[in-house]
Amino acid sequence: MKTLFALATIAAFPFLLRAEMQAPVPLWPNGAPGALGSASSDIPTLTPYLPDPTTTTGAAMVICPGGAYGDLAPHEGNDYALWLNQHGVTCFVLKYRLGSHGYRHPAMLQDAARGVRLVRAKAADWKIDPKRVGIMGSSAADTWPPP
């Protein structure tokens, strides 16, 4: 079983290299509504992951990593984006405002909705179909606020 996993990992490696992670794009050019400051944690962003142009499908996914609103799990952002890129899906990992930095509902929802709107608005720039933009998120669990 370990040998099979190792072979699968080695076979997938060239595909991972074809994904092109771009610089993060701020969601709100003039500052997020209700921002508590101007630190990195107060500036929601989308990080585009562009698939190999020969395999792109025109579909896109905004990915909201989980982390109980206290943190953003990297493996639920970067890793999901790389996997979806292998299947021709353009991905955008959302860095949204968190409860651990003083934010409460609806800040997270505002950031997610703005992310989808931004991807649709810039669809031509990223060569995606604005009618094929989805959103996915991982569990934020019921652990925020901590006991």
PDB file of C-alpha atoms in Angstrom:
ATOM      1  CA  MET A   1       0.000   0.000   0.000  1.00  0.00           C
ATOM      2  CA  LYS A   2       2.847   2.405   0.827  1.00  0.00           C
ATOM      3  CA  THR A   3       4.416   1.686  -2.554  1.00  0.00           C
ATOM      4  CA  LEU A   4       1.160   2.464  -4.342  1.00  0.00           C
ATOM      5  CA  PHE A   5       0.830   5.774  -2.466  1.00  0.00           C
ATOM      6  CA  ALA A   6       4.437   6.708  -3.273  1.00  0.00           C
ATOM      7  CA  LEU A   7       3.923   5.942  -6.970  1.00  0.00           C
ATOM      8  CA  ALA A   8       0.711   7.987  -7.061  1.00  0.00           C
ATOM      9  CA  THR A   9       2.471  10.920  -5.414  1.00  0.00           C
ATOM     10  CA  ILE A  10       5.368  10.784  -7.874  1.00  0.00           C
ATOM     11  CA  ALA A  11       2.965  10.523 -10.827  1.00  0.00           C
ATOM     12  CA  ALA A  12       0.965  13.542  -9.629  1.00  0.00           C
ATOM     13  CA  PHE A  13       4.027  15.731  -9.010  1.00  0.00           C
ATOM     14  CA  PRO A  14       4.385  17.039 -12.606  1.00  0.00           C
ATOM     15  CA  PHE A  15       0.742  18.147 -12.550  1.00  0.00           C
ATOM     16  CA  LEU A  16       1.265  20.108  -9.352  1.00  0.00           C
ATOM     17  CA  LEU A  17       4.119  21.983 -10.955  1.00  0.00           C
ATOM     18  CA  ARG A  18       1.845  23.232 -13.742  1.00  0.00           C
ATOM     19  CA  ALA A  19      -0.469  25.091 -11.365  1.00  0.00           C
ATOM     20  CA  GLU A  20       0.342  28.771 -11.241  1.00  0.00           C
ATOM     21  CA  MET A  21      -0.274  30.471  -7.908  1.00  0.00           C
ATOM     22  CA  GLN A  22      -0.669  34.222  -8.367  1.00  0.00           C
ATOM     23  CA  ALA A  23      -0.224  37.103  -5.940  1.00  0.00           C
ATOM     24  CA  PRO A  24      -3.167  37.656  -3.552  1.00  0.00           C
ATOM     25  CA  VAL A  25      -5.790  40.144  -4.713  1.00  0.00           C
ATOM     26  CA  PRO A  26      -7.436  42.374  -2.056  1.00  0.00           C
ATOM     27  CA  LEU A  27     -11.225  41.974  -1.989  1.00  0.00           C
ATOM     28  CA  TRP A  28     -11.941  45.545  -0.989  1.00  0.00           C
ATOM     29  CA  PRO A  29      -9.678  48.173  -2.655  1.00  0.00           C
ATOM     30  CA  ASN A  30     -10.727  50.869  -0.160  1.00  0.00           C
ATOM     31  CA  GLY A  31     -10.745  48.642   2.908  1.00  0.00           C
ATOM     32  CA  ALA A  32     -13.215  45.992   4.036  1.00  0.00           C
ATOM     33  CA  PRO A  33     -16.480  47.172   5.567  1.00  0.00           C
ATOM     34  CA  GLY A  34     -16.170  47.148   9.331  1.00  0.00           C
ATOM     35  CA  ALA A  35     -12.395  46.580   9.239  1.00  0.00           C
ATOM     36  CA  LEU A  36     -10.828  46.878  12.681  1.00  0.00           C
ATOM     37  CA  GLY A  37      -7.472  48.070  11.351  1.00  0.00           C
ATOM     38  CA  SER A  38      -5.074  47.772   8.459  1.00  0.00           C
ATOM     39  CA  ALA A  39      -3.044  44.709   9.464  1.00  0.00           C
ATOM     40  CA  SER A  40      -2.880  41.685   7.179  1.00  0.00           C
ATOM     41  CA  SER A  41      -5.639  40.040   9.258  1.00  0.00           C
ATOM     42  CA  ASP A  42      -7.932  42.995   8.407  1.00  0.00           C
ATOM     43  CA  ILE A  43      -7.430  42.701   4.638  1.00  0.00           C
ATOM     44  CA  PRO A  44      -9.352  39.836   3.021  1.00  0.00           C
ATOM     45  CA  THR A  45      -7.787  38.507  -0.189  1.00  0.00           C
ATOM     46  CA  LEU A  46      -8.220  35.969  -2.960  1.00  0.00           C
ATOM     47  CA  THR A  47      -5.183  34.013  -4.134  1.00  0.00           C
ATOM     48  CA  PRO A  48      -5.693  32.766  -7.699  1.00  0.00           C
ATOM     49  CA  TYR A  49      -4.420  29.308  -8.681  1.00  0.00           C
ATOM     50  CA  LEU A  50      -4.467  28.983 -12.452  1.00  0.00           C
ATOM     51  CA  PRO A  51      -4.432  25.521 -14.038  1.00  0.00           C
ATOM     52  CA  ASP A  52      -2.389  24.536 -17.068  1.00  0.00           C
ATOM     53  CA  PRO A  53      -3.962  26.449 -19.990  1.00  0.00           C
ATOM     54  CA  THR A  54      -4.194  23.225 -22.008  1.00  0.00           C
ATOM     55  CA  THR A  55      -6.480  21.587 -19.422  1.00  0.00           C
ATOM     56  CA  THR A  56      -8.575  24.502 -18.184  1.00  0.00           C
ATOM     57  CA  THR A  57     -12.333  23.892 -18.243  1.00  0.00           C
ATOM     58  CA  GLY A  58     -13.577  27.443 -17.722  1.00  0.00           C
ATOM     59  CA  ALA A  59     -14.939  26.485 -14.299  1.00  0.00           C
ATOM     60  CA  ALA A  60     -13.778  28.238 -11.135  1.00  0.00           C
ATOM     61  CA  MET A  61     -14.019  27.608  -7.402  1.00  0.00           C
ATOM     62  CA  VAL A  62     -13.669  30.020  -4.493  1.00  0.00           C
ATOM     63  CA  ILE A  63     -12.203  27.972  -1.633  1.00  0.00           C
ATOM     64  CA  CYS A  64     -12.862  28.973   1.980  1.00  0.00           C
ATOM     65  CA  PRO A  65     -10.437  27.097   4.239  1.00  0.00           C
ATOM     66  CA  GLY A  66     -11.796  25.925   7.583  1.00  0.00           C
ATOM     67  CA  GLY A  67     -10.250  26.523  10.961  1.00  0.00           C
ATOM     68  CA  ALA A  68     -13.041  27.237  13.445  1.00  0.00           C
ATOM     69  CA  TYR A  69     -12.966  30.953  12.565  1.00  0.00           C
ATOM     70  CA  GLY A  70      -9.739  31.096  14.535  1.00  0.00           C
ATOM     71  CA  ASP A  71      -7.289  30.205  11.779  1.00  0.00           C
ATOM     72  CA  LEU A  72      -7.217  29.200   8.106  1.00  0.00           C
ATOM     73  CA  ALA A  73      -6.071  25.606   7.535  1.00  0.00           C
ATOM     74  CA  PRO A  74      -3.465  25.718   4.723  1.00  0.00           C
ATOM     75  CA  HIS A  75      -4.211  22.168   3.580  1.00  0.00           C
ATOM     76  CA  GLU A  76      -7.849  23.171   3.075  1.00  0.00           C
ATOM     77  CA  GLY A  77      -6.877  26.032   0.788  1.00  0.00           C
ATOM     78  CA  ASN A  78      -3.637  25.440  -1.071  1.00  0.00           C
ATOM     79  CA  ASP A  79      -3.973  21.657  -1.305  1.00  0.00           C
ATOM     80  CA  TYR A  80      -7.592  21.749  -2.492  1.00  0.00           C
ATOM     81  CA  ALA A  81      -6.686  24.370  -5.101  1.00  0.00           C
ATOM     82  CA  LEU A  82      -3.776  22.313  -6.421  1.00  0.00           C
ATOM     83  CA  TRP A  83      -5.955  19.194  -6.660  1.00  0.00           C
ATOM     84  CA  LEU A  84      -8.749  21.033  -8.477  1.00  0.00           C
ATOM     85  CA  ASN A  85      -6.187  22.627 -10.812  1.00  0.00           C
ATOM     86  CA  GLN A  86      -5.197  19.121 -11.903  1.00  0.00           C
ATOM     87  CA  HIS A  87      -8.782  18.764 -13.151  1.00  0.00           C
ATOM     88  CA  GLY A  88      -8.762  22.068 -15.042  1.00  0.00           C
ATOM     89  CA  VAL A  89     -10.593  24.148 -12.430  1.00  0.00           C
ATOM     90  CA  THR A  90      -9.301  27.661 -11.757  1.00  0.00           C
ATOM     91  CA  CYS A  91      -9.260  28.231  -7.996  1.00  0.00           C
ATOM     92  CA  PHE A  92      -9.240  31.203  -5.666  1.00  0.00           C
ATOM     93  CA  VAL A  93      -8.304  30.648  -2.019  1.00  0.00           C
ATOM     94  CA  LEU A  94     -10.091  33.134   0.207  1.00  0.00           C
ATOM     95  CA  LYS A  95      -8.320  34.675   3.176  1.00  0.00           C
ATOM     96  CA  TYR A  96     -11.308  35.947   5.144  1.00  0.00           C
ATOM     97  CA  ARG A  97     -11.562  37.852   8.415  1.00  0.00           C
ATOM     98  CA  LEU A  98     -11.549  35.682  11.528  1.00  0.00           C
ATOM     99  CA  GLY A  99     -13.148  35.627  14.941  1.00  0.00           C
ATOM    100  CA  SER A 100      -9.716  35.223  16.517  1.00  0.00           C
ATOM    101  CA  HIS A 101      -8.934  38.722  15.208  1.00  0.00           C
ATOM    102  CA  GLY A 102     -12.086  40.299  16.619  1.00  0.00           C
ATOM    103  CA  TYR A 103     -14.510  39.779  13.735  1.00  0.00           C
ATOM    104  CA  ARG A 104     -18.035  38.452  14.070  1.00  0.00           C
ATOM    105  CA  HIS A 105     -20.865  37.607  11.715  1.00  0.00           C
ATOM    106  CA  PRO A 106     -21.451  38.860   9.011  1.00  0.00           C
ATOM    107  CA  ALA A 107     -17.800  39.765   8.223  1.00  0.00           C
ATOM    108  CA  MET A 108     -16.903  36.245   7.048  1.00  0.00           C
ATOM    109  CA  LEU A 109     -20.032  36.016   4.901  1.00  0.00           C
ATOM    110  CA  GLN A 110     -19.348  39.467   3.393  1.00  0.00           C
ATOM    111  CA  ASP A 111     -15.854  38.334   2.413  1.00  0.00           C
ATOM    112  CA  ALA A 112     -17.122  35.096   0.842  1.00  0.00           C
ATOM    113  CA  ALA A 113     -19.857  36.849  -1.150  1.00  0.00           C
ATOM    114  CA  ARG A 114     -17.434  39.554  -2.280  1.00  0.00           C
ATOM    115  CA  GLY A 115     -14.977  36.854  -3.382  1.00  0.00           C
ATOM    116  CA  VAL A 116     -17.542  35.225  -5.664  1.00  0.00           C
ATOM    117  CA  ARG A 117     -18.606  38.617  -7.068  1.00  0.00           C
ATOM    118  CA  LEU A 118     -14.972  39.576  -7.739  1.00  0.00           C
ATOM    119  CA  VAL A 119     -14.236  36.310  -9.558  1.00  0.00           C
ATOM    120  CA  ARG A 120     -17.331  36.753 -11.721  1.00  0.00           C
ATOM    121  CA  ALA A 121     -16.480  40.394 -12.440  1.00  0.00           C
ATOM    122  CA  LYS A 122     -12.921  39.509 -13.537  1.00  0.00           C
ATOM    123  CA  ALA A 123     -13.866  36.269 -15.303  1.00  0.00           C
ATOM    124  CA  ALA A 124     -12.495  37.435 -18.665  1.00  0.00           C
ATOM    125  CA  ASP A 125      -9.110  38.275 -17.090  1.00  0.00           C
ATOM    126  CA  TRP A 126      -8.806  34.741 -15.694  1.00  0.00           C
ATOM    127  CA  LYS A 127     -10.379  33.057 -18.752  1.00  0.00           C
ATOM    128  CA  ILE A 128     -13.278  31.540 -16.839  1.00  0.00           C
ATOM    129  CA  ASP A 129     -17.017  31.380 -17.427  1.00  0.00           C
ATOM    130  CA  PRO A 130     -18.787  33.729 -14.950  1.00  0.00           C
ATOM    131  CA  LYS A 131     -21.736  31.301 -14.889  1.00  0.00           C
ATOM    132  CA  ARG A 132     -19.462  28.452 -13.731  1.00  0.00           C
ATOM    133  CA  VAL A 133     -18.140  29.924 -10.473  1.00  0.00           C
ATOM    134  CA  GLY A 134     -18.718  27.882  -7.332  1.00  0.00           C
ATOM    135  CA  ILE A 135     -17.782  28.195  -3.692  1.00  0.00           C
ATOM    136  CA  MET A 136     -16.697  25.514  -1.260  1.00  0.00           C
ATOM    137  CA  GLY A 137     -15.747  25.612   2.356  1.00  0.00           C
ATOM    138  CA  SER A 138     -14.447  23.310   5.013  1.00  0.00           C
ATOM    139  CA  SER A 139     -16.000  22.994   8.429  1.00  0.00           C
ATOM    140  CA  ALA A 140     -15.457  25.893  10.748  1.00  0.00           C
ATOM    141  CA  ALA A 141     -16.570  23.596  13.580  1.00  0.00           C
ATOM    142  CA  ASP A 142     -18.303  24.715  16.738  1.00  0.00           C
ATOM    143  CA  THR A 143     -15.095  25.513  18.558  1.00  0.00           C
ATOM    144  CA  TRP A 144     -15.201  29.301  18.273  1.00  0.00           C
ATOM    145  CA  PRO A 145     -15.130  30.987  20.625  1.00  0.00           C
ATOM    146  CA  PRO A 146     -12.849  28.662  22.540  1.00  0.00           C
ATOM    147  CA  PRO A 147     -14.199  27.353  25.866  1.00  0.00           C
TER     148      PRO A 147
END
